[in-house]
Short mmCIF file of C-alpha atoms in Angstrom, two decimals:
data_model
loop_
_atom_site.label_atom_id
_atom_site.label_comp_id
_atom_site.label_asym_id
_atom_site.label_seq_id
_atom_site.Cartn_x
_atom_site.Cartn_y
_atom_site.Cartn_z
CA MET A 275 85.86 -65.70 79.52
CA ASN A 276 88.94 -67.95 79.50
CA ILE A 277 90.66 -69.47 82.54
CA SER A 278 93.27 -66.74 82.82
CA ASP A 279 90.50 -64.10 82.85
CA ARG A 280 88.76 -65.88 85.73
CA ASN A 281 91.98 -66.16 87.71
CA ALA A 282 92.59 -62.43 87.22
CA THR A 283 89.61 -61.52 89.43
CA PRO A 284 89.18 -64.31 91.99
CA GLN A 285 86.23 -63.80 94.32
CA ALA A 286 85.56 -60.21 93.29
CA ARG A 287 83.29 -58.61 95.89
CA ILE A 288 80.16 -57.41 94.11
CA SER A 289 77.58 -55.22 95.84
CA LEU A 290 73.97 -55.18 94.62
CA LEU A 291 72.23 -51.97 95.66
CA PHE A 292 68.47 -52.22 95.22
CA ASN A 293 65.36 -51.46 97.24
CA ALA A 294 63.50 -54.55 96.19
CA ASN A 295 60.01 -53.77 97.44
CA LYS A 296 58.64 -54.06 93.90
CA ALA A 297 58.60 -56.78 91.27
CA TYR A 298 60.86 -54.64 89.05
CA ASP A 299 63.79 -54.73 91.50
CA ARG A 300 63.33 -58.39 92.39
CA GLN A 301 63.29 -59.44 88.75
CA ILE A 302 66.44 -57.41 88.07
CA ILE A 303 68.13 -59.35 90.87
CA GLU A 304 66.80 -62.62 89.39
CA GLY A 305 68.44 -61.74 86.08
CA ILE A 306 71.73 -60.98 87.82
CA GLY A 307 71.48 -64.33 89.57
CA GLU A 308 70.84 -66.10 86.28
CA PHE A 309 74.09 -64.72 84.84
CA PHE A 310 76.05 -65.53 88.00
CA TYR A 311 74.78 -69.09 88.12
CA ALA A 312 75.17 -69.73 84.40
CA SER A 313 78.65 -68.21 84.08
CA GLN A 314 80.01 -69.42 87.44
CA CYS A 315 82.01 -66.20 87.62
CA GLY A 316 84.20 -65.62 90.66
CA TRP A 317 81.97 -63.21 92.52
CA ASP A 318 81.34 -62.82 96.23
CA ILE A 319 77.94 -61.13 96.12
CA TYR A 320 76.87 -58.76 98.88
CA ILE A 321 73.24 -57.71 99.24
CA GLU A 322 71.33 -56.58 102.31
CA GLU A 323 69.28 -59.35 103.89
CA ASP A 324 66.07 -57.38 103.35
CA PHE A 325 67.11 -56.40 99.80
CA SER A 326 67.24 -52.70 100.66
CA VAL A 327 69.89 -50.00 100.90
CA HIS A 328 69.94 -48.29 104.29
CA HIS A 329 73.23 -46.43 103.98
CA PHE A 330 76.52 -46.52 102.13
CA THR A 331 79.14 -48.31 104.18
CA HIS A 332 82.90 -48.42 103.79
CA THR A 333 82.54 -52.05 102.67
CA ILE A 334 80.23 -51.09 99.80
CA LEU A 335 82.51 -48.30 98.64
CA THR A 336 85.50 -50.66 98.57
CA SER A 337 83.69 -53.27 96.47
CA SER A 338 85.30 -54.68 93.34
CA GLY A 339 82.16 -53.75 91.40
CA ILE A 340 78.61 -52.53 91.94
CA ILE A 341 75.27 -53.01 90.19
CA ALA A 342 72.80 -50.44 91.44
CA ASP A 343 69.31 -49.03 90.94
CA PHE A 344 69.94 -45.64 89.33
CA ASP A 345 66.24 -44.75 89.46
CA ASP A 346 67.07 -44.06 93.14
CA GLU A 347 68.48 -40.53 92.91
CA ASN A 348 70.43 -40.87 96.17
CA ILE A 349 72.20 -44.02 94.94
CA ALA A 350 72.85 -42.49 91.52
CA ARG A 351 74.32 -39.33 93.03
CA GLN A 352 76.75 -41.21 95.29
CA LEU A 353 77.94 -43.59 92.57
CA SER A 354 78.12 -41.37 89.49
CA HIS A 355 81.73 -40.30 90.10
CA THR A 356 83.46 -43.24 91.73
CA ASP A 357 86.48 -45.16 90.52
CA ILE A 358 84.75 -48.48 91.25
CA PRO A 359 83.32 -50.29 88.18
CA VAL A 360 79.62 -49.47 88.35
CA VAL A 361 76.69 -50.60 86.23
CA GLY A 362 73.55 -48.56 86.73
CA VAL A 363 70.09 -49.99 86.05
CA GLY A 364 67.09 -47.74 85.46
CA GLY A 365 64.82 -46.03 82.97
CA SER A 366 65.73 -44.80 79.50
CA TYR A 367 65.91 -41.12 78.56
CA HIS A 368 64.89 -39.34 75.39
CA ASN A 369 67.98 -37.11 75.52
CA ARG A 370 71.36 -38.83 75.52
CA GLN A 371 72.86 -36.22 77.87
CA ASP A 372 70.40 -37.19 80.62
CA TYR A 373 72.04 -40.59 81.13
CA PRO A 374 74.36 -40.90 84.15
CA PRO A 375 78.13 -41.06 83.53
CA VAL A 376 78.37 -44.80 84.22
CA HIS A 377 77.77 -47.96 82.23
CA TYR A 378 74.02 -48.28 82.14
CA VAL A 379 71.23 -50.77 81.33
CA ALA A 380 67.78 -49.27 80.82
CA THR A 381 64.18 -50.27 80.33
CA ASP A 382 62.84 -48.60 77.18
CA ASN A 383 60.27 -46.14 78.52
CA GLU A 384 58.99 -45.05 75.12
CA ALA A 385 58.62 -48.65 73.95
CA LEU A 386 56.67 -49.50 77.13
CA VAL A 387 54.16 -46.73 76.46
CA ALA A 388 54.03 -47.61 72.75
CA ALA A 389 53.25 -51.26 73.60
CA ALA A 390 50.36 -50.18 75.85
CA LEU A 391 49.08 -47.74 73.25
CA ASN A 392 49.24 -50.27 70.43
CA HIS A 393 47.38 -52.81 72.56
CA LEU A 394 44.54 -50.33 73.10
CA ILE A 395 44.46 -49.46 69.39
CA GLU A 396 44.23 -53.17 68.53
CA ARG A 397 41.26 -53.39 70.89
CA GLY A 398 39.46 -50.72 68.87
CA ILE A 399 40.06 -47.77 71.20
CA GLU A 400 40.42 -44.35 69.52
CA ARG A 401 40.76 -41.98 72.49
CA PHE A 402 43.61 -42.13 74.98
CA ALA A 403 44.60 -40.74 78.36
CA PHE A 404 47.61 -41.12 80.63
CA TYR A 405 47.59 -41.27 84.42
CA GLY A 406 51.07 -40.40 85.61
CA LEU A 407 52.89 -39.08 88.66
CA PRO A 408 53.45 -35.44 89.61
CA GLN A 409 56.97 -34.01 89.36
CA GLU A 410 57.25 -33.70 93.14
CA ALA A 411 57.24 -37.50 93.34
CA GLY A 412 60.81 -37.31 92.07
CA LYS A 413 60.41 -40.16 89.55
CA ARG A 414 62.18 -39.12 86.36
CA TRP A 415 61.16 -42.34 84.62
CA ALA A 416 57.51 -41.37 85.17
CA GLN A 417 58.07 -38.01 83.49
CA GLU A 418 59.79 -39.80 80.60
CA ARG A 419 56.78 -42.07 80.15
CA ALA A 420 54.38 -39.13 80.20
CA ALA A 421 56.53 -37.33 77.59
CA ALA A 422 56.55 -40.49 75.45
CA PHE A 423 52.74 -40.67 75.64
CA GLU A 424 52.44 -37.02 74.60
CA HIS A 425 54.83 -37.58 71.70
CA LEU A 426 53.09 -40.75 70.49
CA THR A 427 49.57 -39.27 70.59
CA ARG A 428 50.36 -35.75 69.38
CA LYS A 429 49.44 -36.37 65.74
CA MET A 430 46.34 -38.47 66.43
CA SER A 431 42.88 -37.20 65.60
CA CYS A 432 42.14 -37.00 69.33
CA PRO A 433 45.25 -35.77 71.20
CA GLY A 434 46.03 -37.69 74.38
CA ILE A 435 45.03 -36.35 77.78
CA ILE A 436 47.55 -36.41 80.65
CA TYR A 437 46.63 -36.31 84.34
CA GLU A 438 49.31 -36.52 87.02
CA GLY A 439 47.18 -36.54 90.16
CA LEU A 440 48.60 -36.46 93.67
CA VAL A 441 51.33 -38.47 95.33
CA THR A 442 49.26 -41.00 97.26
CA GLU A 443 49.94 -41.56 100.93
CA SER A 444 47.58 -42.61 103.69
CA ASN A 445 46.78 -39.01 104.60
CA THR A 446 46.22 -37.89 100.98
CA TRP A 447 44.44 -40.94 99.56
CA GLY A 448 40.91 -39.58 100.08
CA GLU A 449 41.64 -36.28 98.33
CA ALA A 450 43.63 -38.04 95.58
CA GLN A 451 40.72 -40.39 94.90
CA GLN A 452 38.22 -37.52 94.76
CA ARG A 453 40.35 -35.64 92.24
CA LEU A 454 40.90 -38.80 90.22
CA ALA A 455 37.14 -39.43 90.20
CA ARG A 456 36.49 -35.94 88.81
CA TRP A 457 39.05 -36.52 86.05
CA LEU A 458 37.63 -39.93 85.15
CA LYS A 459 34.08 -38.56 84.97
CA GLY A 460 35.27 -35.89 82.55
CA LEU A 461 36.83 -38.34 80.09
CA PRO A 462 34.92 -39.19 76.89
CA PRO A 463 33.34 -42.66 76.85
CA GLN A 464 35.46 -45.48 75.41
CA THR A 465 38.75 -43.84 76.41
CA GLY A 466 41.78 -46.06 76.96
CA ILE A 467 43.86 -45.10 80.00
CA ILE A 468 47.55 -45.94 80.20
CA ALA A 469 48.77 -45.77 83.79
CA VAL A 470 52.43 -45.09 84.48
CA THR A 471 52.57 -48.13 86.80
CA ASP A 472 50.29 -50.98 87.83
CA ALA A 473 49.86 -49.26 91.19
CA ARG A 474 48.40 -46.16 89.50
CA ALA A 475 46.27 -48.38 87.25
CA ARG A 476 44.85 -50.03 90.36
CA HIS A 477 43.89 -46.58 91.66
CA VAL A 478 41.87 -46.08 88.46
CA LEU A 479 40.12 -49.46 88.79
CA GLN A 480 39.25 -48.82 92.44
CA THR A 481 37.92 -45.35 91.73
CA CYS A 482 35.89 -46.53 88.73
CA ASP A 483 34.34 -49.19 90.94
CA CYS A 484 33.46 -46.58 93.60
CA ILE A 485 31.82 -44.13 91.19
CA GLY A 486 30.07 -46.65 88.94
CA ILE A 487 32.17 -46.40 85.76
CA THR A 488 32.22 -49.77 84.00
CA VAL A 489 35.56 -51.21 82.92
CA PRO A 490 36.21 -52.06 80.13
CA GLU A 491 32.90 -51.02 78.51
CA SER A 492 33.17 -47.30 79.41
CA LEU A 493 36.90 -46.99 80.09
CA CYS A 494 39.79 -49.38 79.39
CA VAL A 495 42.83 -49.46 81.68
CA ILE A 496 46.34 -50.82 81.18
CA GLY A 497 49.32 -50.57 83.51
CA ILE A 498 53.07 -51.07 83.26
CA ASP A 499 55.05 -53.60 85.38
CA ASN A 500 52.85 -56.73 85.43
CA GLU A 501 53.08 -56.58 89.21
CA GLU A 502 51.94 -60.03 90.36
CA LEU A 503 51.99 -59.17 94.06
CA THR A 504 49.01 -56.78 93.89
CA ARG A 505 47.10 -58.36 91.02
CA TYR A 506 44.32 -59.61 93.33
CA LEU A 507 43.76 -56.22 95.01
CA SER A 508 41.26 -55.12 92.36
CA LYS A 509 37.95 -56.72 91.41
CA ILE A 510 38.80 -56.80 87.72
CA SER A 511 42.06 -58.24 86.41
CA LEU A 512 44.49 -55.67 85.05
CA SER A 513 46.15 -55.74 81.63
CA SER A 514 49.79 -54.72 81.84
CA VAL A 515 53.02 -54.35 79.89
CA MET A 516 55.68 -56.77 81.09
CA GLN A 517 59.11 -55.15 81.23
CA GLY A 518 62.25 -57.03 80.22
CA THR A 519 63.56 -56.82 83.77
CA ARG A 520 65.24 -60.21 84.01
CA LYS A 521 67.01 -59.52 80.72
CA MET A 522 68.11 -56.17 82.17
CA GLY A 523 69.59 -57.87 85.22
CA PHE A 524 71.37 -60.45 83.07
CA ALA A 525 72.75 -57.73 80.77
CA ALA A 526 73.93 -55.65 83.76
CA ALA A 527 75.77 -58.61 85.31
CA LYS A 528 77.33 -59.54 81.96
CA LEU A 529 78.45 -55.95 81.48
CA LEU A 530 80.02 -55.77 84.94
CA ASP A 531 81.83 -59.04 84.32
CA ALA A 532 83.27 -57.55 81.12
CA LEU A 533 84.32 -54.38 82.96
CA LEU A 534 86.10 -56.35 85.68
CA SER A 535 88.07 -58.33 83.12
CA GLN A 536 88.74 -55.15 81.07
CA ARG A 537 86.86 -56.48 78.07
CA GLN A 538 84.44 -53.54 77.96
CA THR A 539 85.32 -49.92 77.24
CA ALA A 540 82.36 -48.45 75.31
CA ASN A 541 79.90 -46.56 77.48
CA GLU A 542 76.74 -46.57 75.38
CA PRO A 543 73.56 -47.41 77.34
CA ILE A 544 72.00 -50.81 76.70
CA ILE A 545 68.27 -50.34 76.07
CA VAL A 546 66.07 -53.36 76.78
CA PRO A 547 62.60 -53.47 75.16
CA PRO A 548 59.46 -54.72 76.94
CA GLU A 549 58.67 -58.42 76.86
CA ARG A 550 55.00 -58.27 75.85
CA VAL A 551 51.54 -57.13 76.87
CA ILE A 552 49.61 -59.39 79.22
CA ALA A 553 45.96 -58.89 78.24
CA ARG A 554 43.35 -59.28 80.96
CA GLN A 555 39.81 -58.08 81.68
CA SER A 556 40.56 -54.36 82.00
CA THR A 557 41.13 -54.06 78.22
CA ASP A 558 38.73 -56.79 77.07
CA TYR A 559 36.89 -54.12 75.15
CA ARG A 560 33.93 -54.44 72.84
CA SER A 561 32.43 -51.35 71.26
CA VAL A 562 29.19 -51.10 73.25
CA ILE A 563 26.99 -48.06 72.67
CA ASP A 564 23.71 -48.89 74.41
CA THR A 565 23.82 -47.44 77.94
CA MET A 566 21.53 -50.16 79.28
CA VAL A 567 23.89 -52.88 78.06
CA ILE A 568 26.86 -51.03 79.56
CA ARG A 569 25.05 -50.80 82.91
CA ALA A 570 24.06 -54.47 82.73
CA MET A 571 27.62 -55.51 81.91
CA GLY A 572 28.93 -53.59 84.92
CA PHE A 573 26.44 -55.41 87.14
CA ILE A 574 27.33 -58.80 85.66
CA ARG A 575 31.08 -58.29 86.06
CA LYS A 576 30.63 -57.42 89.71
CA ASN A 577 28.13 -60.13 90.56
CA ALA A 578 28.40 -63.06 88.12
CA CYS A 579 30.31 -65.19 90.63
CA ARG A 580 27.77 -64.49 93.36
CA GLY A 581 25.27 -66.81 91.73
CA ILE A 582 23.15 -64.19 89.97
CA THR A 583 20.60 -65.15 87.36
CA VAL A 584 19.16 -63.29 84.37
CA GLU A 585 16.34 -62.10 86.64
CA HIS A 586 18.81 -60.28 88.88
CA VAL A 587 20.23 -58.43 85.86
CA LEU A 588 16.73 -57.47 84.72
CA GLU A 589 15.91 -56.14 88.19
CA ALA A 590 19.13 -54.09 88.25
CA THR A 591 18.43 -52.53 84.85
CA GLY A 592 14.64 -52.20 85.20
CA THR A 593 13.65 -53.74 81.89
CA SER A 594 12.13 -56.88 80.38
CA ARG A 595 14.05 -59.97 79.35
CA SER A 596 12.97 -59.75 75.72
CA ASN A 597 14.12 -56.12 75.50
CA LEU A 598 17.49 -56.66 77.17
CA ASP A 599 18.21 -59.95 75.41
CA LYS A 600 17.59 -58.21 72.10
CA LYS A 601 19.98 -55.44 73.05
CA PHE A 602 22.59 -57.98 74.19
CA MET A 603 22.34 -59.90 70.91
CA THR A 604 22.81 -56.65 68.98
CA GLU A 605 25.74 -55.35 71.06
CA MET A 606 27.41 -58.51 72.38
CA GLY A 607 26.30 -61.21 69.94
CA MET A 608 25.03 -63.41 72.78
CA THR A 609 22.27 -63.67 75.38
CA ILE A 610 22.40 -62.35 78.94
CA HIS A 611 22.62 -65.92 80.25
CA LYS A 612 25.61 -66.68 78.00
CA VAL A 613 27.43 -63.53 79.16
CA ILE A 614 26.93 -64.52 82.81
CA GLN A 615 28.24 -68.04 82.14
CA ASP A 616 31.26 -66.73 80.19
CA GLU A 617 32.11 -64.35 83.02
CA LYS A 618 32.04 -67.19 85.56
CA LEU A 619 34.10 -69.49 83.36
CA GLY A 620 36.61 -66.73 82.70
CA LYS A 621 37.12 -66.22 86.43
CA ALA A 622 37.43 -69.97 86.97
CA LYS A 623 40.08 -70.25 84.24
CA GLU A 624 42.08 -67.42 85.79
CA LEU A 625 41.95 -68.94 89.29
CA LEU A 626 42.94 -72.37 87.97
CA ALA A 627 45.97 -70.95 86.15
CA THR A 628 47.20 -68.50 88.78
CA THR A 629 46.34 -69.98 92.19
CA LEU A 630 46.66 -73.26 94.06
CA LEU A 631 43.06 -73.17 95.30
CA PRO A 632 41.30 -76.57 95.21
CA VAL A 633 38.86 -77.09 92.37
CA ALA A 634 36.00 -77.35 94.86
CA GLU A 635 36.89 -73.94 96.33
CA ILE A 636 37.13 -72.37 92.86
CA SER A 637 33.74 -73.85 92.06
CA ARG A 638 32.27 -72.18 95.14
CA LEU A 639 34.00 -68.84 94.52
CA CYS A 640 32.72 -68.74 90.94
CA GLY A 641 29.11 -69.29 91.94
CA TYR A 642 28.49 -72.93 90.99
CA ASN A 643 26.18 -75.01 93.18
CA THR A 644 28.41 -78.09 93.32
CA PRO A 645 31.95 -79.01 92.15
CA GLN A 646 30.42 -81.77 90.02
CA TYR A 647 28.21 -79.30 88.17
CA PHE A 648 31.16 -76.93 87.73
CA CYS A 649 33.34 -79.69 86.26
CA ALA A 650 30.57 -80.74 83.88
CA ILE A 651 29.97 -77.17 82.66
CA PHE A 652 33.72 -76.50 82.37
CA GLN A 653 34.37 -79.63 80.32
CA GLN A 654 31.36 -79.01 78.12
CA ALA A 655 32.54 -75.46 77.32
CA LEU A 656 36.28 -76.10 76.96
CA ALA A 657 36.53 -79.83 76.12
CA VAL A 658 38.95 -80.29 79.01
CA THR A 659 38.59 -80.90 82.75
CA PRO A 660 39.51 -78.17 85.25
CA VAL A 661 42.44 -80.30 86.50
CA LYS A 662 43.82 -80.74 82.97
CA TYR A 663 43.33 -77.05 82.22
CA ARG A 664 45.33 -76.15 85.33
CA SER A 665 48.20 -78.51 84.45
CA ASP A 666 48.35 -77.06 80.92
CA ASN A 667 48.25 -73.41 81.99
CA VAL A 668 49.72 -73.07 85.48
CA GLY A 669 52.50 -70.52 85.68
CA SER A 670 51.64 -68.75 82.44
CA PRO A 671 51.53 -64.92 82.72
CA ARG A 672 47.93 -63.73 83.01
#
């Protein structure tokens, strides 16, 4: 933009209409902020102090321009036929006619599902299921993702299975979990489940834990969103597809800037692909057939950081060490003791990279007798101290 363009729209009042109770909305706003800061455009930005939209005021409807969450049907309905320059942000649609009649930036729903599906295929999974949302939830993007899953798995040797479940609220959670448990029990072993969101993926992990289904040995689970806020609310870390949300926000702000300076006339939606898959424990799949090894792995994953020994695993599975070690070497390529140690080290690495907990506290949480012993084992296994590992990896998506 040249100087005359900037002077043409001094201090344009821009309203941002989002209900930012999820990482998706907050990252969109971050991307908008990145454009605003980098371009130094003449905007006076209005956004509710709690980042939510309570009602449409006269001030909002007299804005110079608006960037809004068009996944919110109420917002989309009120802004679809206004004379104000509007950029909608939301999900993509398979049919072009389903897009709203405004300039629009979308996350690529089919590409999100394809990324999750390809990740499971790379892990060796051959059967697939999708845990979505029922139509009464009113989330069109969820229906688009379910349709994408159906389309992508239609020609596979084992057609994908779709389960929508119930809308979960405090008064329906018990019934929803019971129905989800029945569905999970009916899935073939070694099925990979793609959940429509991280929240729904967490429901699967919680229910599997309650009914004794081991993840990822029996079922693999991957979500969509890479929602950092709730990542510690499940006992096993969740693999997830990271959306290109900050890029969406940047693109939306850039588009609005072009509209305000009359440099943009085309009204084709901008489709933003996902960033990447963040692989964690829930899809760390190895093809394990022996039911005793699967049961032992479930016990180890739950209890490795509680200081268990090989003897505890043998007691839980009711077999001898020679028998189970032989099975572990056949299925896992390592001994029971090595699997326990790897599980503890894996948890320690994750806590070092994603939290600010002191090394001594991480040592305790991961089941080591002393911080000194933990540091010695860590350095022996990884050729680096825990402090150096943290400095090299802190802030990386995990």
